[in-house]
Amino acid sequence: MASVLSPDRYVSATVRTSVKILIVGPFAVGKTTFVGTLSEIRPLRTEERMTQAGALVDDLSGVRGKDTTTVAMDFGRLTLSDEVVLYLFGAPGQQRFTQMWKDLAHGALGALVLVDPSRLQDSFDVMGLLEELDLPYAVAVNQFDGAPRFPEAELREALDLLPQTRLVTCDARDRASAASALISLVDYLFTPVRQEHS
């Protein structure tokens, strides 16, 4: 399936730089939607229908309308310019996939953490793992329909973010909004001040 941005399913011969980015977050936060919204190629999805057996493993409290889950990863591609392409790897959100996260993190430049504003506490394990892996990240609060809205200062305090960590809001279903969140991460990754403190 070709896209408006990339009429060819292959990367242009002019591309000289490819960047691997992780899209991470807790279970049911919108990672698959985010990757699908931005990908210029048909995204690779490894979603399976949730069963009754999974109810003992996956906590659905606070989650609405969730009937599928990612069991390996999501993959998409976004060309930023004639010379730069981003490869987006969406990691599954459940803790049982921690080893897969570690494998996916190899070669990644950074990660975008998607956060559900009604389940902020679910994001701590995700950010803790990224810090353990020493992988820089930015945080994007995914504003679902009817999700609570908080001032940035309150979100920063609740998520215990360092002052230099980028924090944005987005709607994973909206291409412009999702792209803005991703650009915030890329900008953060290439900020000289961040590199000086690494």
PDB file of C-alpha atoms in Angstrom:
ATOM      1  CA  MET A   1       0.000   0.000   0.000  1.00  0.00           C
ATOM      2  CA  ALA A   2       1.615   3.242  -1.113  1.00  0.00           C
ATOM      3  CA  SER A   3       1.062   6.494   0.719  1.00  0.00           C
ATOM      4  CA  VAL A   4       0.758  10.138  -0.207  1.00  0.00           C
ATOM      5  CA  LEU A   5       4.142  10.868   1.373  1.00  0.00           C
ATOM      6  CA  SER A   6       5.975   7.969  -0.202  1.00  0.00           C
ATOM      7  CA  PRO A   7       4.673   6.878  -3.614  1.00  0.00           C
ATOM      8  CA  ASP A   8       7.129   3.983  -3.525  1.00  0.00           C
ATOM      9  CA  ARG A   9       7.250   1.297  -0.858  1.00  0.00           C
ATOM     10  CA  TYR A  10      11.039   1.347  -1.026  1.00  0.00           C
ATOM     11  CA  VAL A  11      13.309   3.902   0.597  1.00  0.00           C
ATOM     12  CA  SER A  12      14.620   6.537  -1.813  1.00  0.00           C
ATOM     13  CA  ALA A  13      18.170   6.067  -3.069  1.00  0.00           C
ATOM     14  CA  THR A  14      18.974   9.547  -1.727  1.00  0.00           C
ATOM     15  CA  VAL A  15      18.440   8.485   1.908  1.00  0.00           C
ATOM     16  CA  ARG A  16      21.755   8.544   3.770  1.00  0.00           C
ATOM     17  CA  THR A  17      20.585   8.368   7.388  1.00  0.00           C
ATOM     18  CA  SER A  18      18.142   5.957   8.994  1.00  0.00           C
ATOM     19  CA  VAL A  19      17.060   6.412  12.607  1.00  0.00           C
ATOM     20  CA  LYS A  20      15.442   3.783  14.804  1.00  0.00           C
ATOM     21  CA  ILE A  21      12.865   5.150  17.248  1.00  0.00           C
ATOM     22  CA  LEU A  22      10.909   3.178  19.865  1.00  0.00           C
ATOM     23  CA  ILE A  23       7.270   3.992  20.546  1.00  0.00           C
ATOM     24  CA  VAL A  24       6.627   2.688  24.044  1.00  0.00           C
ATOM     25  CA  GLY A  25       4.165   2.968  26.880  1.00  0.00           C
ATOM     26  CA  PRO A  26       1.966   0.894  29.129  1.00  0.00           C
ATOM     27  CA  PHE A  27      -0.670  -1.536  27.922  1.00  0.00           C
ATOM     28  CA  ALA A  28      -3.537   0.011  25.900  1.00  0.00           C
ATOM     29  CA  VAL A  29      -2.127   3.526  25.597  1.00  0.00           C
ATOM     30  CA  GLY A  30      -2.327   3.868  21.777  1.00  0.00           C
ATOM     31  CA  LYS A  31       1.082   2.757  20.492  1.00  0.00           C
ATOM     32  CA  THR A  32      -0.310   0.702  17.588  1.00  0.00           C
ATOM     33  CA  THR A  33      -2.574   3.590  16.611  1.00  0.00           C
ATOM     34  CA  PHE A  34       0.337   6.052  16.804  1.00  0.00           C
ATOM     35  CA  VAL A  35       2.596   3.979  14.528  1.00  0.00           C
ATOM     36  CA  GLY A  36      -0.257   3.356  12.084  1.00  0.00           C
ATOM     37  CA  THR A  37      -1.166   7.038  11.963  1.00  0.00           C
ATOM     38  CA  LEU A  38       2.360   8.125  11.030  1.00  0.00           C
ATOM     39  CA  SER A  39       3.614   5.276   8.869  1.00  0.00           C
ATOM     40  CA  GLU A  40       3.923   6.040   5.172  1.00  0.00           C
ATOM     41  CA  ILE A  41       3.903   2.319   4.394  1.00  0.00           C
ATOM     42  CA  ARG A  42       1.381  -0.260   5.480  1.00  0.00           C
ATOM     43  CA  PRO A  43       2.448  -0.807   9.111  1.00  0.00           C
ATOM     44  CA  LEU A  44       3.447  -4.232  10.315  1.00  0.00           C
ATOM     45  CA  ARG A  45       1.135  -5.180  13.158  1.00  0.00           C
ATOM     46  CA  THR A  46       1.243  -8.235  15.393  1.00  0.00           C
ATOM     47  CA  GLU A  47      -2.084  -7.825  17.116  1.00  0.00           C
ATOM     48  CA  GLU A  48      -4.121 -10.735  18.402  1.00  0.00           C
ATOM     49  CA  ARG A  49      -7.619 -10.829  19.795  1.00  0.00           C
ATOM     50  CA  MET A  50      -7.670 -10.881  23.576  1.00  0.00           C
ATOM     51  CA  THR A  51      -9.209 -13.958  25.145  1.00  0.00           C
ATOM     52  CA  GLN A  52     -10.677 -14.834  28.517  1.00  0.00           C
ATOM     53  CA  ALA A  53      -7.396 -16.553  29.402  1.00  0.00           C
ATOM     54  CA  GLY A  54      -5.585 -13.234  29.008  1.00  0.00           C
ATOM     55  CA  ALA A  55      -7.852 -11.562  31.563  1.00  0.00           C
ATOM     56  CA  LEU A  56      -5.741 -13.167  34.283  1.00  0.00           C
ATOM     57  CA  VAL A  57      -2.601 -11.539  32.845  1.00  0.00           C
ATOM     58  CA  ASP A  58      -3.627  -8.212  31.295  1.00  0.00           C
ATOM     59  CA  ASP A  59      -5.232  -5.726  33.668  1.00  0.00           C
ATOM     60  CA  LEU A  60      -8.086  -4.030  31.798  1.00  0.00           C
ATOM     61  CA  SER A  61      -9.094  -1.705  34.634  1.00  0.00           C
ATOM     62  CA  GLY A  62      -9.351   1.832  33.311  1.00  0.00           C
ATOM     63  CA  VAL A  63      -9.172   0.604  29.700  1.00  0.00           C
ATOM     64  CA  ARG A  64     -12.163   1.080  27.409  1.00  0.00           C
ATOM     65  CA  GLY A  65     -12.979  -0.912  24.279  1.00  0.00           C
ATOM     66  CA  LYS A  66      -9.756  -2.914  24.168  1.00  0.00           C
ATOM     67  CA  ASP A  67     -10.215  -6.282  22.432  1.00  0.00           C
ATOM     68  CA  THR A  68      -6.813  -6.794  20.746  1.00  0.00           C
ATOM     69  CA  THR A  69      -3.232  -6.554  21.981  1.00  0.00           C
ATOM     70  CA  THR A  70       0.226  -6.388  20.392  1.00  0.00           C
ATOM     71  CA  VAL A  71       2.106  -9.640  20.924  1.00  0.00           C
ATOM     72  CA  ALA A  72       5.429  -8.778  19.284  1.00  0.00           C
ATOM     73  CA  MET A  73       5.784  -5.277  17.853  1.00  0.00           C
ATOM     74  CA  ASP A  74       4.435  -2.684  15.461  1.00  0.00           C
ATOM     75  CA  PHE A  75       6.643  -1.349  12.689  1.00  0.00           C
ATOM     76  CA  GLY A  76       6.303   1.695  10.461  1.00  0.00           C
ATOM     77  CA  ARG A  77       8.406   4.074   8.418  1.00  0.00           C
ATOM     78  CA  LEU A  78       8.386   7.844   8.073  1.00  0.00           C
ATOM     79  CA  THR A  79      10.608   9.740   5.629  1.00  0.00           C
ATOM     80  CA  LEU A  80      11.596  13.119   7.084  1.00  0.00           C
ATOM     81  CA  SER A  81      13.559  14.417   4.100  1.00  0.00           C
ATOM     82  CA  ASP A  82      15.332  13.240   0.963  1.00  0.00           C
ATOM     83  CA  GLU A  83      18.163  12.050   3.201  1.00  0.00           C
ATOM     84  CA  VAL A  84      16.589  10.965   6.526  1.00  0.00           C
ATOM     85  CA  VAL A  85      14.125   8.204   7.297  1.00  0.00           C
ATOM     86  CA  LEU A  86      12.718   7.145  10.672  1.00  0.00           C
ATOM     87  CA  TYR A  87      11.919   3.533  11.481  1.00  0.00           C
ATOM     88  CA  LEU A  88       9.239   3.313  14.163  1.00  0.00           C
ATOM     89  CA  PHE A  89       9.150   0.268  16.428  1.00  0.00           C
ATOM     90  CA  GLY A  90       6.114   0.021  18.699  1.00  0.00           C
ATOM     91  CA  ALA A  91       6.820  -2.207  21.696  1.00  0.00           C
ATOM     92  CA  PRO A  92       4.121  -4.189  23.516  1.00  0.00           C
ATOM     93  CA  GLY A  93       3.118  -2.653  26.830  1.00  0.00           C
ATOM     94  CA  GLN A  94       2.861  -5.637  29.147  1.00  0.00           C
ATOM     95  CA  GLN A  95       5.698  -6.375  31.580  1.00  0.00           C
ATOM     96  CA  ARG A  96       6.011  -9.942  30.329  1.00  0.00           C
ATOM     97  CA  PHE A  97       7.516  -8.476  27.133  1.00  0.00           C
ATOM     98  CA  THR A  98      10.388  -6.699  28.930  1.00  0.00           C
ATOM     99  CA  GLN A  99      13.045  -8.845  27.254  1.00  0.00           C
ATOM    100  CA  MET A 100      11.587  -7.984  23.851  1.00  0.00           C
ATOM    101  CA  TRP A 101      11.842  -4.292  24.758  1.00  0.00           C
ATOM    102  CA  LYS A 102      15.516  -4.761  25.546  1.00  0.00           C
ATOM    103  CA  ASP A 103      16.034  -6.475  22.198  1.00  0.00           C
ATOM    104  CA  LEU A 104      14.132  -3.749  20.316  1.00  0.00           C
ATOM    105  CA  ALA A 105      16.175  -1.049  22.080  1.00  0.00           C
ATOM    106  CA  HIS A 106      19.417  -2.196  20.400  1.00  0.00           C
ATOM    107  CA  GLY A 107      20.407   0.487  17.916  1.00  0.00           C
ATOM    108  CA  ALA A 108      17.563   2.851  18.848  1.00  0.00           C
ATOM    109  CA  LEU A 109      18.403   6.542  19.082  1.00  0.00           C
ATOM    110  CA  GLY A 110      15.609   7.212  21.580  1.00  0.00           C
ATOM    111  CA  ALA A 111      12.034   6.506  22.597  1.00  0.00           C
ATOM    112  CA  LEU A 112       8.720   8.302  22.701  1.00  0.00           C
ATOM    113  CA  VAL A 113       6.715   7.313  25.777  1.00  0.00           C
ATOM    114  CA  LEU A 114       2.956   7.472  25.245  1.00  0.00           C
ATOM    115  CA  VAL A 115       1.046   8.154  28.468  1.00  0.00           C
ATOM    116  CA  ASP A 116      -2.640   7.800  29.329  1.00  0.00           C
ATOM    117  CA  PRO A 117      -3.571  10.817  31.510  1.00  0.00           C
ATOM    118  CA  SER A 118      -6.102   8.716  33.432  1.00  0.00           C
ATOM    119  CA  ARG A 119      -3.459   6.061  34.257  1.00  0.00           C
ATOM    120  CA  LEU A 120      -0.263   8.048  34.811  1.00  0.00           C
ATOM    121  CA  GLN A 121       1.066   5.567  37.381  1.00  0.00           C
ATOM    122  CA  ASP A 122       1.197   2.851  34.692  1.00  0.00           C
ATOM    123  CA  SER A 123       4.010   4.765  32.975  1.00  0.00           C
ATOM    124  CA  PHE A 124       6.569   4.525  35.789  1.00  0.00           C
ATOM    125  CA  ASP A 125       7.779   1.021  34.897  1.00  0.00           C
ATOM    126  CA  VAL A 126       8.178   2.058  31.255  1.00  0.00           C
ATOM    127  CA  MET A 127      10.279   5.123  32.055  1.00  0.00           C
ATOM    128  CA  GLY A 128      12.251   3.144  34.632  1.00  0.00           C
ATOM    129  CA  LEU A 129      13.162   0.554  32.026  1.00  0.00           C
ATOM    130  CA  LEU A 130      14.264   3.233  29.552  1.00  0.00           C
ATOM    131  CA  GLU A 131      16.461   4.786  32.231  1.00  0.00           C
ATOM    132  CA  GLU A 132      17.902   1.364  33.016  1.00  0.00           C
ATOM    133  CA  LEU A 133      18.687   0.949  29.306  1.00  0.00           C
ATOM    134  CA  ASP A 134      20.140   4.497  29.239  1.00  0.00           C
ATOM    135  CA  LEU A 135      17.871   5.353  26.317  1.00  0.00           C
ATOM    136  CA  PRO A 136      16.828   9.025  26.063  1.00  0.00           C
ATOM    137  CA  TYR A 137      13.108   9.673  25.788  1.00  0.00           C
ATOM    138  CA  ALA A 138      10.391  12.271  25.490  1.00  0.00           C
ATOM    139  CA  VAL A 139       6.861  11.904  26.879  1.00  0.00           C
ATOM    140  CA  ALA A 140       3.635  12.401  24.915  1.00  0.00           C
ATOM    141  CA  VAL A 141       0.330  12.451  26.809  1.00  0.00           C
ATOM    142  CA  ASN A 142      -2.211  10.788  24.524  1.00  0.00           C
ATOM    143  CA  GLN A 143      -5.460  12.742  24.872  1.00  0.00           C
ATOM    144  CA  PHE A 144      -8.174  10.129  24.374  1.00  0.00           C
ATOM    145  CA  ASP A 145     -11.775  11.261  24.000  1.00  0.00           C
ATOM    146  CA  GLY A 146     -12.987  12.206  27.463  1.00  0.00           C
ATOM    147  CA  ALA A 147      -9.505  11.869  28.996  1.00  0.00           C
ATOM    148  CA  PRO A 148      -8.708  14.256  31.865  1.00  0.00           C
ATOM    149  CA  ARG A 149      -6.542  17.270  31.069  1.00  0.00           C
ATOM    150  CA  PHE A 150      -3.904  18.533  33.483  1.00  0.00           C
ATOM    151  CA  PRO A 151      -1.561  21.540  33.443  1.00  0.00           C
ATOM    152  CA  GLU A 152       1.973  20.718  32.296  1.00  0.00           C
ATOM    153  CA  ALA A 153       3.437  21.482  35.718  1.00  0.00           C
ATOM    154  CA  GLU A 154       1.122  18.936  37.366  1.00  0.00           C
ATOM    155  CA  LEU A 155       1.952  16.289  34.746  1.00  0.00           C
ATOM    156  CA  ARG A 156       5.676  16.871  35.188  1.00  0.00           C
ATOM    157  CA  GLU A 157       5.380  16.512  38.934  1.00  0.00           C
ATOM    158  CA  ALA A 158       3.132  13.438  38.749  1.00  0.00           C
ATOM    159  CA  LEU A 159       5.476  11.725  36.268  1.00  0.00           C
ATOM    160  CA  ASP A 160       8.594  12.890  38.165  1.00  0.00           C
ATOM    161  CA  LEU A 161      10.232  14.180  34.978  1.00  0.00           C
ATOM    162  CA  LEU A 162      13.604  15.873  34.831  1.00  0.00           C
ATOM    163  CA  PRO A 163      13.411  19.527  33.733  1.00  0.00           C
ATOM    164  CA  GLN A 164      15.070  18.746  30.376  1.00  0.00           C
ATOM    165  CA  THR A 165      12.698  15.874  29.494  1.00  0.00           C
ATOM    166  CA  ARG A 166      10.343  16.956  26.719  1.00  0.00           C
ATOM    167  CA  LEU A 167       6.632  16.692  27.549  1.00  0.00           C
ATOM    168  CA  VAL A 168       3.920  17.226  24.935  1.00  0.00           C
ATOM    169  CA  THR A 169       0.279  16.300  24.444  1.00  0.00           C
ATOM    170  CA  CYS A 170      -0.958  14.570  21.336  1.00  0.00           C
ATOM    171  CA  ASP A 171      -3.784  12.602  19.790  1.00  0.00           C
ATOM    172  CA  ALA A 172      -2.374   9.356  18.409  1.00  0.00           C
ATOM    173  CA  ARG A 173      -5.204   9.241  15.844  1.00  0.00           C
ATOM    174  CA  ASP A 174      -4.303  12.604  14.306  1.00  0.00           C
ATOM    175  CA  ARG A 175      -1.369  12.663  11.891  1.00  0.00           C
ATOM    176  CA  ALA A 176      -0.325  16.278  12.545  1.00  0.00           C
ATOM    177  CA  SER A 177      -0.554  15.843  16.310  1.00  0.00           C
ATOM    178  CA  ALA A 178       1.374  12.550  16.299  1.00  0.00           C
ATOM    179  CA  ALA A 179       4.023  14.032  13.995  1.00  0.00           C
ATOM    180  CA  SER A 180       4.442  17.009  16.329  1.00  0.00           C
ATOM    181  CA  ALA A 181       5.094  14.644  19.259  1.00  0.00           C
ATOM    182  CA  LEU A 182       7.652  12.696  17.244  1.00  0.00           C
ATOM    183  CA  ILE A 183       9.376  15.899  16.098  1.00  0.00           C
ATOM    184  CA  SER A 184       9.626  16.949  19.751  1.00  0.00           C
ATOM    185  CA  LEU A 185      11.522  13.731  20.489  1.00  0.00           C
ATOM    186  CA  VAL A 186      13.841  14.063  17.477  1.00  0.00           C
ATOM    187  CA  ASP A 187      14.532  17.699  18.371  1.00  0.00           C
ATOM    188  CA  TYR A 188      15.325  16.638  21.950  1.00  0.00           C
ATOM    189  CA  LEU A 189      17.669  13.884  20.774  1.00  0.00           C
ATOM    190  CA  PHE A 190      19.698  16.346  18.721  1.00  0.00           C
ATOM    191  CA  THR A 191      19.742  19.183  21.263  1.00  0.00           C
ATOM    192  CA  PRO A 192      23.376  20.038  22.131  1.00  0.00           C
ATOM    193  CA  VAL A 193      22.462  20.735  25.788  1.00  0.00           C
ATOM    194  CA  ARG A 194      21.142  17.200  26.196  1.00  0.00           C
ATOM    195  CA  GLN A 195      24.297  15.788  24.636  1.00  0.00           C
ATOM    196  CA  GLU A 196      26.458  17.756  27.050  1.00  0.00           C
ATOM    197  CA  HIS A 197      24.625  16.211  30.022  1.00  0.00           C
ATOM    198  CA  SER A 198      24.730  12.635  28.675  1.00  0.00           C
TER     199      SER A 198
END
